[in-house]
């Protein structure tokens, strides 16, 4: 079930509440999710059925099985039960949305010495990031709701619900991520933008763009994931057919002109643009960008971060870049008539 789209829709309380981790490990199975009329269980040995009667009795539902790779099942078995324990302990030790945990997390960011209560939040955040990397998500949405927080991933342009957490745990998770991205933990009334640089479990470097925004039920946080292994690709790997690839190559190799790239969230605009610029960037060319924010740092470009608060808007950035002897300019967004650059 690894990588299954439906497997993302987790209900950890229901999954881990069926049987103990030791019992599931003994028979090598893992409840994956509950449907209205049955429970889906991943197994490594489909002909071993000793556990079925127990699971049916405890859940009150008949069992349907799906086959899993043993390595994947062992990993998820450990992850899900460990995560559920962290959530439960964090919820028990945190009594309100904005109190003790958030203040302690501010201290955590200053000292680097996580306390016993904070370690559970750290474990939850680590799991969220690692699971997102594993599922090749492009975005992580951490959203407050009336009584609990919701975790969703965007994968291949589609949003899917992954899990939910108690509201006090969600507040701790958001605070932890704000600390990691050097944001003001105490400021919840205005949007903030930050960045985290980390590594995947496989050891590859990843950049995370963090954005917060106040909502009716509290602060929402969205993380955009920029993995160089997935962001800079050959065009056939991006899904370009032979005709589309030939057409795109003709366009980007023109000595002058303007190319507009538009599309829905998660449709691949940034991936297409960065891959194109990476292909075009050569020592004899001056490739410049004006972005807000810089989505992925690339040494072969000259990248500029727009900063409207000090007057560095897209329009001002383009005017300045035109005096920087450019060969190619990439404008991250067009927000007014003067923000049009030339190539």
Tab-separated table of N, CA and C in Angstrom, residues 32-112:
chain	number	residue	atom	x	y	z
A	32	UNK	N	-5.227	-0.051	7.922
A	32	UNK	CA	-4.863	1.136	7.153
A	32	UNK	C	-5.907	2.235	7.312
A	33	UNK	N	-7.167	1.929	7.072
A	33	UNK	CA	-8.222	2.907	7.312
A	33	UNK	C	-9.566	2.205	7.413
A	34	UNK	N	-10.533	2.938	7.960
A	34	UNK	CA	-11.872	2.410	8.194
A	34	UNK	C	-12.831	2.953	7.140
A	35	UNK	N	-13.592	2.062	6.537
A	35	UNK	CA	-14.719	2.476	5.722
A	35	UNK	C	-15.984	2.341	6.569
A	36	UNK	N	-17.117	2.746	6.027
A	36	UNK	CA	-18.362	2.666	6.786
A	36	UNK	C	-18.752	1.228	7.111
A	37	UNK	N	-18.487	0.329	6.149
A	37	UNK	CA	-18.969	-1.041	6.327
A	37	UNK	C	-17.854	-2.074	6.426
A	38	UNK	N	-16.591	-1.648	6.447
A	38	UNK	CA	-15.499	-2.600	6.608
A	38	UNK	C	-14.222	-1.870	7.022
A	39	UNK	N	-13.225	-2.646	7.403
A	39	UNK	CA	-11.922	-2.097	7.749
A	39	UNK	C	-10.891	-2.689	6.798
A	40	UNK	N	-10.004	-1.837	6.289
A	40	UNK	CA	-8.976	-2.279	5.342
A	40	UNK	C	-7.678	-2.529	6.102
A	41	UNK	N	-7.104	-3.695	5.891
A	41	UNK	CA	-5.901	-4.104	6.618
A	41	UNK	C	-4.834	-4.510	5.614
A	42	UNK	N	-3.642	-3.954	5.785
A	42	UNK	CA	-2.503	-4.334	4.946
A	42	UNK	C	-1.804	-5.528	5.570
A	43	UNK	N	-1.441	-6.512	4.742
A	43	UNK	CA	-0.807	-7.736	5.236
A	43	UNK	C	0.404	-8.063	4.377
A	44	UNK	N	1.315	-8.812	4.965
A	44	UNK	CA	2.464	-9.319	4.205
A	44	UNK	C	2.312	-10.797	3.884
A	45	UNK	N	1.465	-11.483	4.675
A	45	UNK	CA	1.230	-12.910	4.462
A	45	UNK	C	-0.281	-13.143	4.348
A	46	UNK	N	-0.818	-13.065	3.143
A	46	UNK	CA	-2.278	-13.113	2.971
A	46	UNK	C	-2.933	-14.407	3.432
A	47	UNK	N	-2.166	-15.488	3.585
A	47	UNK	CA	-2.767	-16.759	3.983
A	47	UNK	C	-2.717	-16.991	5.498
A	48	UNK	N	-2.087	-16.050	6.221
A	48	UNK	CA	-2.107	-16.109	7.680
A	48	UNK	C	-3.324	-15.324	8.149
A	49	UNK	N	-4.317	-16.039	8.725
A	49	UNK	CA	-5.598	-15.413	9.066
A	49	UNK	C	-5.922	-15.509	10.557
A	50	UNK	N	-4.945	-15.822	11.393
A	50	UNK	CA	-5.212	-16.014	12.806
A	50	UNK	C	-5.733	-14.752	13.496
A	51	UNK	N	-5.389	-13.602	12.951
A	51	UNK	CA	-5.728	-12.332	13.577
A	51	UNK	C	-7.096	-11.802	13.154
A	52	UNK	N	-7.692	-12.349	12.096
A	52	UNK	CA	-8.889	-11.768	11.490
A	52	UNK	C	-10.054	-11.724	12.475
A	53	UNK	N	-10.271	-12.813	13.203
A	53	UNK	CA	-11.401	-12.854	14.131
A	53	UNK	C	-11.273	-11.774	15.207
A	54	UNK	N	-10.056	-11.581	15.709
A	54	UNK	CA	-9.835	-10.565	16.737
A	54	UNK	C	-10.111	-9.164	16.207
A	55	UNK	N	-9.587	-8.840	15.029
A	55	UNK	CA	-9.779	-7.506	14.443
A	55	UNK	C	-11.253	-7.267	14.127
A	56	UNK	N	-11.924	-8.287	13.614
A	56	UNK	CA	-13.354	-8.154	13.306
A	56	UNK	C	-14.153	-7.890	14.578
A	57	UNK	N	-13.821	-8.590	15.646
A	57	UNK	CA	-14.533	-8.428	16.907
A	57	UNK	C	-14.292	-7.032	17.500
A	58	UNK	N	-13.030	-6.581	17.506
A	58	UNK	CA	-12.693	-5.297	18.124
A	58	UNK	C	-13.261	-4.131	17.319
A	59	UNK	N	-13.135	-4.196	15.986
A	59	UNK	CA	-13.586	-3.085	15.152
A	59	UNK	C	-15.083	-3.114	14.894
A	60	UNK	N	-15.693	-4.305	15.024
A	60	UNK	CA	-17.114	-4.443	14.728
A	60	UNK	C	-17.418	-4.402	13.251
A	61	UNK	N	-16.390	-4.627	12.428
A	61	UNK	CA	-16.567	-4.569	10.976
A	61	UNK	C	-15.832	-5.735	10.331
A	62	UNK	N	-16.312	-6.210	9.177
A	62	UNK	CA	-15.565	-7.233	8.449
A	62	UNK	C	-14.268	-6.670	7.887
A	63	UNK	N	-13.333	-7.563	7.609
A	63	UNK	CA	-11.992	-7.170	7.184
A	63	UNK	C	-11.818	-7.396	5.693
A	64	UNK	N	-11.214	-6.403	5.033
A	64	UNK	CA	-10.728	-6.568	3.661
A	64	UNK	C	-9.226	-6.341	3.683
A	65	UNK	N	-8.483	-7.198	2.981
A	65	UNK	CA	-7.024	-7.119	3.039
A	65	UNK	C	-6.439	-6.582	1.736
A	66	UNK	N	-5.313	-5.891	1.876
A	66	UNK	CA	-4.499	-5.473	0.729
A	66	UNK	C	-3.077	-5.938	1.008
A	67	UNK	N	-2.357	-6.281	-0.028
A	67	UNK	CA	-1.005	-6.805	0.148
A	67	UNK	C	-0.011	-5.659	0.264
A	68	UNK	N	0.977	-5.831	1.132
A	68	UNK	CA	1.998	-4.813	1.348
A	68	UNK	C	3.378	-5.443	1.306
A	69	UNK	N	4.328	-4.661	0.844
A	69	UNK	CA	5.733	-5.042	0.937
A	69	UNK	C	6.118	-5.129	2.413
A	70	UNK	N	6.770	-6.198	2.863
A	70	UNK	CA	7.106	-6.339	4.291
A	70	UNK	C	7.901	-5.171	4.852
A	71	UNK	N	8.845	-4.646	4.070
A	71	UNK	CA	9.648	-3.515	4.549
A	71	UNK	C	8.780	-2.296	4.779
A	72	UNK	N	7.877	-2.022	3.826
A	72	UNK	CA	6.978	-0.879	3.978
A	72	UNK	C	6.075	-1.056	5.196
A	73	UNK	N	5.532	-2.258	5.362
A	73	UNK	CA	4.606	-2.471	6.469
A	73	UNK	C	5.303	-2.284	7.806
A	74	UNK	N	6.492	-2.799	7.956
A	74	UNK	CA	7.204	-2.630	9.220
A	74	UNK	C	7.480	-1.160	9.501
A	75	UNK	N	7.850	-0.420	8.456
A	75	UNK	CA	8.136	1.002	8.632
A	75	UNK	C	6.880	1.777	9.048
A	76	UNK	N	5.777	1.535	8.336
A	76	UNK	CA	4.542	2.238	8.663
A	76	UNK	C	3.985	1.801	10.019
A	77	UNK	N	4.150	0.543	10.339
A	77	UNK	CA	3.683	0.053	11.633
A	77	UNK	C	4.360	0.830	12.757
A	78	UNK	N	5.659	1.006	12.641
A	78	UNK	CA	6.402	1.747	13.659
A	78	UNK	C	6.025	3.228	13.633
A	79	UNK	N	5.916	3.804	12.433
A	79	UNK	CA	5.618	5.226	12.307
A	79	UNK	C	4.250	5.576	12.882
A	80	UNK	N	3.226	4.822	12.507
A	80	UNK	CA	1.858	5.174	12.893
A	80	UNK	C	1.659	5.077	14.400
A	81	UNK	N	2.141	3.994	15.005
A	81	UNK	CA	1.964	3.836	16.442
A	81	UNK	C	2.811	4.846	17.217
A	82	UNK	N	4.006	5.112	16.729
A	82	UNK	CA	4.866	6.102	17.377
A	82	UNK	C	4.253	7.488	17.283
A	83	UNK	N	3.712	7.831	16.102
A	83	UNK	CA	3.086	9.135	15.919
A	83	UNK	C	1.865	9.279	16.812
A	84	UNK	N	1.060	8.236	16.893
A	84	UNK	CA	-0.139	8.316	17.720
A	84	UNK	C	0.216	8.503	19.197
A	85	UNK	N	1.276	7.852	19.646
A	85	UNK	CA	1.717	8.048	21.029
A	85	UNK	C	2.166	9.487	21.259
A	86	UNK	N	2.890	10.057	20.278
A	86	UNK	CA	3.352	11.441	20.414
A	86	UNK	C	2.178	12.407	20.472
A	87	UNK	N	1.193	12.189	19.594
A	87	UNK	CA	0.017	13.064	19.575
A	87	UNK	C	-0.726	12.972	20.899
A	88	UNK	N	-0.918	11.766	21.397
A	88	UNK	CA	-1.649	11.576	22.654
A	88	UNK	C	-0.936	12.242	23.823
A	89	UNK	N	0.379	12.059	23.905
A	89	UNK	CA	1.132	12.655	25.008
A	89	UNK	C	1.191	14.168	24.893
A	90	UNK	N	1.341	14.667	23.659
A	90	UNK	CA	1.361	16.116	23.477
A	90	UNK	C	0.026	16.722	23.839
A	91	UNK	N	-1.061	16.049	23.482
A	91	UNK	CA	-2.395	16.545	23.815
A	91	UNK	C	-2.623	16.532	25.318
A	92	UNK	N	-2.152	15.482	26.006
A	92	UNK	CA	-2.326	15.382	27.453
A	92	UNK	C	-1.532	16.452	28.192
A	93	UNK	N	-0.373	16.793	27.654
A	93	UNK	CA	0.514	17.732	28.348
A	93	UNK	C	0.261	19.174	27.979
A	94	UNK	N	-0.594	19.412	26.970
A	94	UNK	CA	-0.899	20.764	26.519
A	94	UNK	C	-2.381	21.009	26.764
A	95	UNK	N	-2.700	22.015	27.530
A	95	UNK	CA	-4.079	22.221	27.938
A	95	UNK	C	-4.789	23.311	27.175
A	96	UNK	N	-4.077	24.106	26.399
A	96	UNK	CA	-4.758	25.166	25.652
A	96	UNK	C	-4.046	25.447	24.363
A	97	UNK	N	-4.679	26.264	23.537
A	97	UNK	CA	-4.188	26.495	22.190
A	97	UNK	C	-2.953	27.368	22.148
A	98	UNK	N	-2.892	28.374	22.988
A	98	UNK	CA	-1.806	29.334	22.831
A	98	UNK	C	-0.955	29.507	24.061
A	99	UNK	N	-0.996	28.591	25.013
A	99	UNK	CA	-0.345	28.812	26.282
A	99	UNK	C	1.009	28.173	26.411
A	100	UNK	N	1.074	27.179	27.286
A	100	UNK	CA	2.355	26.661	27.741
A	100	UNK	C	3.213	26.140	26.615
A	101	UNK	N	2.639	25.323	25.743
A	101	UNK	CA	3.452	24.685	24.711
A	101	UNK	C	4.105	25.712	23.811
A	102	UNK	N	3.349	26.746	23.415
A	102	UNK	CA	3.909	27.733	22.499
A	102	UNK	C	5.024	28.519	23.165
A	103	UNK	N	4.860	28.871	24.419
A	103	UNK	CA	5.901	29.605	25.120
A	103	UNK	C	7.148	28.750	25.269
A	104	UNK	N	6.963	27.481	25.590
A	104	UNK	CA	8.111	26.598	25.735
A	104	UNK	C	8.806	26.393	24.399
A	105	UNK	N	8.042	26.353	23.320
A	105	UNK	CA	8.661	26.184	22.014
A	105	UNK	C	9.482	27.387	21.618
A	106	UNK	N	9.079	28.580	22.065
A	106	UNK	CA	9.906	29.760	21.831
A	106	UNK	C	11.246	29.585	22.529
A	107	UNK	N	11.216	29.108	23.770
A	107	UNK	CA	12.457	28.846	24.494
A	107	UNK	C	13.268	27.752	23.804
A	108	UNK	N	12.579	26.783	23.254
A	108	UNK	CA	13.259	25.695	22.559
A	108	UNK	C	14.089	26.240	21.415
A	109	UNK	N	13.519	27.182	20.670
A	109	UNK	CA	14.243	27.762	19.552
A	109	UNK	C	15.460	28.547	19.988
A	110	UNK	N	15.430	29.100	21.219
A	110	UNK	CA	16.563	29.880	21.695
A	110	UNK	C	17.660	29.001	22.268
A	111	UNK	N	17.265	27.924	22.924
A	111	UNK	CA	18.265	27.122	23.636
A	111	UNK	C	18.697	25.889	22.872
A	112	UNK	N	17.808	25.383	21.997
A	112	UNK	CA	18.112	24.142	21.306
A	112	UNK	C	18.014	22.929	22.191
